[in-house]
JSON list of C-alpha atoms in Angstrom, two decimals:
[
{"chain": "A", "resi": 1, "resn": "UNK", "atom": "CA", "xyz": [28.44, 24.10, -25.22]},
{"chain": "A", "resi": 2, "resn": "UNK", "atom": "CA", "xyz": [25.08, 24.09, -23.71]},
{"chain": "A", "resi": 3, "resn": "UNK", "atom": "CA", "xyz": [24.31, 20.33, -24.52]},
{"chain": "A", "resi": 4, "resn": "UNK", "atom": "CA", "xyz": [27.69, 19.87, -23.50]},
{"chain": "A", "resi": 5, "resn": "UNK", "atom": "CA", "xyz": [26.71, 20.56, -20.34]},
{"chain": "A", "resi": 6, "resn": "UNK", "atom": "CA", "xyz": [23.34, 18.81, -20.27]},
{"chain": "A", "resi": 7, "resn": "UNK", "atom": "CA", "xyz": [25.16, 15.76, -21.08]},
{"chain": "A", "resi": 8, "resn": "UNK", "atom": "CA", "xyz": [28.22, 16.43, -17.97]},
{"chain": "A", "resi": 9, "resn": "UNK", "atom": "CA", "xyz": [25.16, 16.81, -15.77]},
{"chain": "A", "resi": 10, "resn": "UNK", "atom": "CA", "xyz": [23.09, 14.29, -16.73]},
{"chain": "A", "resi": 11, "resn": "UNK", "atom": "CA", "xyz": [26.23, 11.71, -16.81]},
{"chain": "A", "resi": 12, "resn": "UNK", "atom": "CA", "xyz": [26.77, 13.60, -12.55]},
{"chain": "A", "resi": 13, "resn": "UNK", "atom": "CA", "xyz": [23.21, 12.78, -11.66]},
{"chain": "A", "resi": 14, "resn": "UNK", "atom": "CA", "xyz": [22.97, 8.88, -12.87]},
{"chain": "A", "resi": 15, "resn": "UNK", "atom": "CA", "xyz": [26.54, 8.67, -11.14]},
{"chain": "A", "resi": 16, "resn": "UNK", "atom": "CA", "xyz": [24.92, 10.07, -7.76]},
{"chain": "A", "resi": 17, "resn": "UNK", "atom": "CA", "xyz": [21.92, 7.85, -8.22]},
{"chain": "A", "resi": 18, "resn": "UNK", "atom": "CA", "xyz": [23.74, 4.74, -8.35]},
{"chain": "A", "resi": 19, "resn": "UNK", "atom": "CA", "xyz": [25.91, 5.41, -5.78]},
{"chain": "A", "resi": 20, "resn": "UNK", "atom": "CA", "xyz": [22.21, 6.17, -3.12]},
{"chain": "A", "resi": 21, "resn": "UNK", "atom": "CA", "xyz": [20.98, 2.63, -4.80]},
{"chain": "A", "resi": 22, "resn": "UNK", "atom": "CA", "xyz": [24.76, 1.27, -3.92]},
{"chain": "A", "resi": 23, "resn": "UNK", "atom": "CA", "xyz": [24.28, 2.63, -0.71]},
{"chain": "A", "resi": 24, "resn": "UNK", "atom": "CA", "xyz": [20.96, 1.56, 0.32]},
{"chain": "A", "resi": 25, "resn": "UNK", "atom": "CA", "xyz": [21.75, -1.97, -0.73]},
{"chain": "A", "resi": 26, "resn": "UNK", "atom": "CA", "xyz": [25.04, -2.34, 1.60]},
{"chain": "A", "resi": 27, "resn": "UNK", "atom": "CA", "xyz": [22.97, -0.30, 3.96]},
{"chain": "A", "resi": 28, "resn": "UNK", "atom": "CA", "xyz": [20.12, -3.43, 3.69]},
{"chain": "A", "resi": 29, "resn": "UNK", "atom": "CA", "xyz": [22.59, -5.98, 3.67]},
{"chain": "A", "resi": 30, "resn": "UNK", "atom": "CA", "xyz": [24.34, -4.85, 6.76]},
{"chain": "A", "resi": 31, "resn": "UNK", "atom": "CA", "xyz": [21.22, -4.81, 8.69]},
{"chain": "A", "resi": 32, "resn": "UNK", "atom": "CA", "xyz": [20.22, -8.23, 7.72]},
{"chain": "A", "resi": 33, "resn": "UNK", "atom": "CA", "xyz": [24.00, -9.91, 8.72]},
{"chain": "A", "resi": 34, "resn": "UNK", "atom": "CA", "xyz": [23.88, -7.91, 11.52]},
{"chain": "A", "resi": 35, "resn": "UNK", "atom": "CA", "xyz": [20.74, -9.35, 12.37]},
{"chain": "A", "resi": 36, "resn": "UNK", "atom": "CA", "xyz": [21.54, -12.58, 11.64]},
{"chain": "A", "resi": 37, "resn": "UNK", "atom": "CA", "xyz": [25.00, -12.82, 13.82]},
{"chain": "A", "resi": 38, "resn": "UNK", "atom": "CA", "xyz": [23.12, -11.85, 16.62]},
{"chain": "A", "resi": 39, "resn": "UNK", "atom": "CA", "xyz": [20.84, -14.16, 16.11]},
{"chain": "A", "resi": 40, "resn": "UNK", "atom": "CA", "xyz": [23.57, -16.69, 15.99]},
{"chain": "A", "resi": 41, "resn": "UNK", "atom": "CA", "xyz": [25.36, -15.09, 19.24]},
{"chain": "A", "resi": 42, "resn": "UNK", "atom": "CA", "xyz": [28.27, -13.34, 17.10]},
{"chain": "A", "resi": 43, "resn": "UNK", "atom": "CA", "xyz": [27.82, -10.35, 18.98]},
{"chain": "A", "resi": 44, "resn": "UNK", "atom": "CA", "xyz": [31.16, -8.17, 17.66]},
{"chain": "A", "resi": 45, "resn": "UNK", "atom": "CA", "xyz": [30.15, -8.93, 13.95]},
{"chain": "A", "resi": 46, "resn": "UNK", "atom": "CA", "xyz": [26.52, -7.79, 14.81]},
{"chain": "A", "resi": 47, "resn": "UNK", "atom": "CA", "xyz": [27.69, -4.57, 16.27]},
{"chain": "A", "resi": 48, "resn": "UNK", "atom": "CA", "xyz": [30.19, -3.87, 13.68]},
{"chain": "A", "resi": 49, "resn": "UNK", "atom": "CA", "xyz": [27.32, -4.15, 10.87]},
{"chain": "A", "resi": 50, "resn": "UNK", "atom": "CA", "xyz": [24.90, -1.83, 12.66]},
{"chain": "A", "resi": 51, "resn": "UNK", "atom": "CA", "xyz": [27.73, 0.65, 13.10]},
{"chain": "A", "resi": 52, "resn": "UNK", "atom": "CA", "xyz": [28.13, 0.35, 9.36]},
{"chain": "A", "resi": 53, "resn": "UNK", "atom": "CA", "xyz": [24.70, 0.65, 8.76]},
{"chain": "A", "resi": 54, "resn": "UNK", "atom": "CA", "xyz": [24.77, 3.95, 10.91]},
{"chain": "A", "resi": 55, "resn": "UNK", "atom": "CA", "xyz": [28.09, 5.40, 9.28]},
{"chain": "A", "resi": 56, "resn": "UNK", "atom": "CA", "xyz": [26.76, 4.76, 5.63]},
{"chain": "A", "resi": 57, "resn": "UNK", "atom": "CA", "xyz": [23.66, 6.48, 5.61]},
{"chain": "A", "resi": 58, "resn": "UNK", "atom": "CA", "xyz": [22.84, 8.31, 8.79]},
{"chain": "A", "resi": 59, "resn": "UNK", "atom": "CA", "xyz": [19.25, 9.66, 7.83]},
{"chain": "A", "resi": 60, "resn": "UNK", "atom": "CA", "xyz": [17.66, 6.47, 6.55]},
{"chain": "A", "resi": 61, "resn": "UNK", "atom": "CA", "xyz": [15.43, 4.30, 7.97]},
{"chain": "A", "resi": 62, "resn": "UNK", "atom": "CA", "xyz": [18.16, 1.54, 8.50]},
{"chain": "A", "resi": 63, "resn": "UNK", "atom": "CA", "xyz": [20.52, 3.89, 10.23]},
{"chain": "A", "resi": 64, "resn": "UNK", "atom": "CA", "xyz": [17.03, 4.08, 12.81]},
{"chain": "A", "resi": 65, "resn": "UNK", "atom": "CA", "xyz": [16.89, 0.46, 12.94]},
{"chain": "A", "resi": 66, "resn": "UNK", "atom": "CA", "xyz": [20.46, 0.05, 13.33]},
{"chain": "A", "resi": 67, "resn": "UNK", "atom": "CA", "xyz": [20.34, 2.38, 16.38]},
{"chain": "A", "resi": 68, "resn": "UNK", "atom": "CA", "xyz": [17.30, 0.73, 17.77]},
{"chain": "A", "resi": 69, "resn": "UNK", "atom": "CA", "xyz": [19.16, -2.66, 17.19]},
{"chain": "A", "resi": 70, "resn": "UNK", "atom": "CA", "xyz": [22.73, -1.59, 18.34]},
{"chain": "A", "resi": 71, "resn": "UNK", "atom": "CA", "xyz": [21.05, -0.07, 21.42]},
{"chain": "A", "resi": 72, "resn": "UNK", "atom": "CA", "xyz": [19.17, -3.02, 22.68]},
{"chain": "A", "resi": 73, "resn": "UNK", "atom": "CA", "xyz": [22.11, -5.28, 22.15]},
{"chain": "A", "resi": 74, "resn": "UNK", "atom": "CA", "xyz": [24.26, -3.21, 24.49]},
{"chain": "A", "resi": 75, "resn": "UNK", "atom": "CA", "xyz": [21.87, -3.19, 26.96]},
{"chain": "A", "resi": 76, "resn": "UNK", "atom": "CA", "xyz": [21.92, -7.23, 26.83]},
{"chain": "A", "resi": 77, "resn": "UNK", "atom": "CA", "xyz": [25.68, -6.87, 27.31]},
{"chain": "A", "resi": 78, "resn": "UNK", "atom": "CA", "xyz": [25.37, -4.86, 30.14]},
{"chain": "A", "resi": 79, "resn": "UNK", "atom": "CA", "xyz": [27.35, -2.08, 27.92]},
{"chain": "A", "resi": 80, "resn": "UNK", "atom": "CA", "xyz": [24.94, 0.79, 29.76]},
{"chain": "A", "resi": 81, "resn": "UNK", "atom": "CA", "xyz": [27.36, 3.37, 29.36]},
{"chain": "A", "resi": 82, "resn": "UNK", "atom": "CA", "xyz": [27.80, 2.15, 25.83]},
{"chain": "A", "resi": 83, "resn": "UNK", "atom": "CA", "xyz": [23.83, 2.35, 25.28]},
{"chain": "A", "resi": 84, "resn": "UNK", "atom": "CA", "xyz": [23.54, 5.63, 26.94]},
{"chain": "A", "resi": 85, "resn": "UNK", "atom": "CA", "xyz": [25.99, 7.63, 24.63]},
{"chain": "A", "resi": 86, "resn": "UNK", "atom": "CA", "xyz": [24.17, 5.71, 21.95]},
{"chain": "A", "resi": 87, "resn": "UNK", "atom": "CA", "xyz": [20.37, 6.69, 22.61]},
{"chain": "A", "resi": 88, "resn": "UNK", "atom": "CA", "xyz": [21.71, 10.11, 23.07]},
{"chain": "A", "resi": 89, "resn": "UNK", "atom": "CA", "xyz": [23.34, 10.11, 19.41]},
{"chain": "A", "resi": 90, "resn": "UNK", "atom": "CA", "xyz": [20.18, 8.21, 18.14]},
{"chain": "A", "resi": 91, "resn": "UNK", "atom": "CA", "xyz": [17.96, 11.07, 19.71]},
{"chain": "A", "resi": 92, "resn": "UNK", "atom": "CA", "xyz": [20.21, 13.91, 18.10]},
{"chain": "A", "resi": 93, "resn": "UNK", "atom": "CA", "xyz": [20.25, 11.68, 14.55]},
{"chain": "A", "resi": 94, "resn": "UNK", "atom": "CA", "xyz": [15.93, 11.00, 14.66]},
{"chain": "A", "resi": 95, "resn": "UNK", "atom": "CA", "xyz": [14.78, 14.07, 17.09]},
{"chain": "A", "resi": 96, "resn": "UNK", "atom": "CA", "xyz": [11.04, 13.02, 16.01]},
{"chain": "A", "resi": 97, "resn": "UNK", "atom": "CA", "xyz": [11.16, 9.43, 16.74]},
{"chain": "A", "resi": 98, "resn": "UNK", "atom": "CA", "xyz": [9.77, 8.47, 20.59]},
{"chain": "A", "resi": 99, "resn": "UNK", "atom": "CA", "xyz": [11.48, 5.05, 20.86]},
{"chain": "A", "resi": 100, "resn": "UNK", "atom": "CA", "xyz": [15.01, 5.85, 22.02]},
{"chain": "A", "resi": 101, "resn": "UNK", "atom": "CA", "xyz": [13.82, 8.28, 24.18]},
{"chain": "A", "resi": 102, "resn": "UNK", "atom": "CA", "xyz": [11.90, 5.18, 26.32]},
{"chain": "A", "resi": 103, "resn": "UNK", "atom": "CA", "xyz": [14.89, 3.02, 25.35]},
{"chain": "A", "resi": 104, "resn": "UNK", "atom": "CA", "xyz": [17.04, 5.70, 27.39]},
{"chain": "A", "resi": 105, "resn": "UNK", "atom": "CA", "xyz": [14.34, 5.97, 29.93]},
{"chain": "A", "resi": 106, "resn": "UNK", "atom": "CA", "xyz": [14.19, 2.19, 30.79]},
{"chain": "A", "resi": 107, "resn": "UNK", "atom": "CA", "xyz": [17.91, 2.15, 31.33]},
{"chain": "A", "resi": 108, "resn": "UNK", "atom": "CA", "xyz": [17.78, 5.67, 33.78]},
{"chain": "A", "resi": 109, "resn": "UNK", "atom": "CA", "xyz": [15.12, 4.24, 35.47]},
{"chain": "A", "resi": 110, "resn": "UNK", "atom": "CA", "xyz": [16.85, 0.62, 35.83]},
{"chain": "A", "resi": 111, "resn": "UNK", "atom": "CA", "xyz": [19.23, 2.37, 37.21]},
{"chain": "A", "resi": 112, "resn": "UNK", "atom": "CA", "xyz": [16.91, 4.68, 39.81]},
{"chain": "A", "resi": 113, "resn": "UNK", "atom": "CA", "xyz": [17.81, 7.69, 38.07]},
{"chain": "A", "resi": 114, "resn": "UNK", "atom": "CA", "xyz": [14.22, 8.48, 38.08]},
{"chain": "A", "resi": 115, "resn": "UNK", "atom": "CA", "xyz": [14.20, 12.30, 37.03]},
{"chain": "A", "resi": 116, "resn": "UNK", "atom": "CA", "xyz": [16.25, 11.95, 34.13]},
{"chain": "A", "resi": 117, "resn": "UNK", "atom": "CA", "xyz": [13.75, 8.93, 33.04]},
{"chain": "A", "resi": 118, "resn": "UNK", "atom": "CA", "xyz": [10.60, 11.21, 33.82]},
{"chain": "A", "resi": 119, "resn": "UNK", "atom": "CA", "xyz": [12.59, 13.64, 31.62]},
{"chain": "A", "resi": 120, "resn": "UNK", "atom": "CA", "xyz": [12.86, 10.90, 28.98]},
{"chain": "A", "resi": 121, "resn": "UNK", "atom": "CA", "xyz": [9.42, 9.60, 29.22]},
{"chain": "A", "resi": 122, "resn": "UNK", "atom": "CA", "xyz": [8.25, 12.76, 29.30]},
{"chain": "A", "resi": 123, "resn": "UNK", "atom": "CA", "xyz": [9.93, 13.47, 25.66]},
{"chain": "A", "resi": 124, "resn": "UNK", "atom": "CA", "xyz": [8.52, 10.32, 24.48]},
{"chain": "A", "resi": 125, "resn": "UNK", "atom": "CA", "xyz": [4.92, 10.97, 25.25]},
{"chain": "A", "resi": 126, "resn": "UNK", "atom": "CA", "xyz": [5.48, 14.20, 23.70]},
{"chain": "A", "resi": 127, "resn": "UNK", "atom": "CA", "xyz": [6.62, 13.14, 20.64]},
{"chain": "A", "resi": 128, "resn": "UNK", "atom": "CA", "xyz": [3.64, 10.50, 20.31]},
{"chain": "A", "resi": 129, "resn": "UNK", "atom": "CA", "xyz": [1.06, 11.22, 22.62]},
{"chain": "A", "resi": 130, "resn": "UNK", "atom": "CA", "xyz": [-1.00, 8.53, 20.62]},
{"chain": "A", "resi": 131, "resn": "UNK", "atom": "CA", "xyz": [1.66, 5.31, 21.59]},
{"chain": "A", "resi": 132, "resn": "UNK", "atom": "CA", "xyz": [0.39, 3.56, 24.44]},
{"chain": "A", "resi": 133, "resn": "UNK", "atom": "CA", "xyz": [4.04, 2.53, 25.12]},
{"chain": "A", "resi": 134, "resn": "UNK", "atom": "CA", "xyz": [4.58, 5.57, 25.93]},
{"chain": "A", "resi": 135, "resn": "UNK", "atom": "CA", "xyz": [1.92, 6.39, 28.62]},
{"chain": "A", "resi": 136, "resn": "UNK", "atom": "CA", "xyz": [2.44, 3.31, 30.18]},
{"chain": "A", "resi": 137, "resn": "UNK", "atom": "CA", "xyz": [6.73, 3.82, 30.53]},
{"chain": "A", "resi": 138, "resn": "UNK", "atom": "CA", "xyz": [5.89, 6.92, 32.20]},
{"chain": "A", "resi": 139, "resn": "UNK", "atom": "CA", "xyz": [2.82, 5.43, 34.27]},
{"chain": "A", "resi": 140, "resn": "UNK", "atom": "CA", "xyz": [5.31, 2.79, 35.31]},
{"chain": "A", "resi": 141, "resn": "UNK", "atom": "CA", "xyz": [7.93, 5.15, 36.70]},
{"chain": "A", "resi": 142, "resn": "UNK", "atom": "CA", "xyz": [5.37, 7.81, 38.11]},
{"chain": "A", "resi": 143, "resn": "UNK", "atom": "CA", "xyz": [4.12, 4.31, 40.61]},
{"chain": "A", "resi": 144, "resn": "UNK", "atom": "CA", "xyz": [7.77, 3.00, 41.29]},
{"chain": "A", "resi": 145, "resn": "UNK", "atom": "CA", "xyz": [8.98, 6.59, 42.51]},
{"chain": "A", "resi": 146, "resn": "UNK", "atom": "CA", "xyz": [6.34, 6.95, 44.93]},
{"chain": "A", "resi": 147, "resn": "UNK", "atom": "CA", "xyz": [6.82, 3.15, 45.95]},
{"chain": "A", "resi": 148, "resn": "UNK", "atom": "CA", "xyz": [10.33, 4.50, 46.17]},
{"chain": "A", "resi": 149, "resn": "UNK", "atom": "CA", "xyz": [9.73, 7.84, 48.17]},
{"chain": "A", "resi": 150, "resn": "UNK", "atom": "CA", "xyz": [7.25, 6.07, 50.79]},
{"chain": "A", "resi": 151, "resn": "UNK", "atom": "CA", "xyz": [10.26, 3.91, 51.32]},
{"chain": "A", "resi": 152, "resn": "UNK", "atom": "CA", "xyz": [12.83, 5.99, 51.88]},
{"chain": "A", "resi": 153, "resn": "UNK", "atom": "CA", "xyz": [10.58, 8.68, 53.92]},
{"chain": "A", "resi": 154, "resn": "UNK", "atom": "CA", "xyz": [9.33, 5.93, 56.54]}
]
């Protein structure tokens, strides 16, 4: 009975494995046609193959991508609202990566929302202390606030 069972688990773990490998390769593939129609302008076939890429595997590195991808696409289709619910979900999916968090911050600042893109920045720089990208996004909306506050105070 024992080998039995050896054999039932063995036959279970090359099953799971192929279906990751499966997984990873539609997960690749997305990305890539995804990249490629928006390269081309096909904007609804890009965005449906990131969202794949997101529902298939959410912790892998081309779910991160995806997001990154998806994100900066909506923003270039003036879909704010769209990218804003998206960074958020990208935040809660990658809480240690620094990127949407200045992805979100550009578009609350864009849109003089200035605390929550402090907040954002803030995050960001926390995260990575070490990106200059980072220091720089909240640099940038440190100067424009107090351009911003002289202006209105005057």
């Amino acid at each position: 009975m024992e080998l039995l069972s050896a054999t039932i688990i063995d036959s279970l773990f090359s099953a799971t494995y192929e279906s990751m490998f499966n997984v990873d390769f539609i997960s690749k593939a997305s990305l890539s046609r995804g990249m490629d129609a928006y390269e081309r302008g096909n904007y609804d076939f890009s965005i449906a193959d990131y969202k794949r890429v997101i529902g298939l595997d959410l912790d892998s590195d081309y779910a991160a991508k995806a997001y990154a991808l998806l994100g900066m696409e909506y923003v270039k289709l003036n879909k704010t609202v769209d990218a804003i619910a998206l960074y958020k979900e990208y935040i809660l999916s990658f809480p240690t990566d620094d990127d949407p968090h200045i992805q979100l911050g550009n578009i609350y600042f864009g849109q003089k929302r200035y605390e929550e893109a402090q907040k954002e920045y803030e995050s960001a720089v926390n995260l990575n202390q070490q990106s200059v990208k980072n220091w720089i996004s909240e640099d940038r909306r440190v100067c424009k606030e107090c351009r911003y506050r002289c202006a209105t105070y005057d």
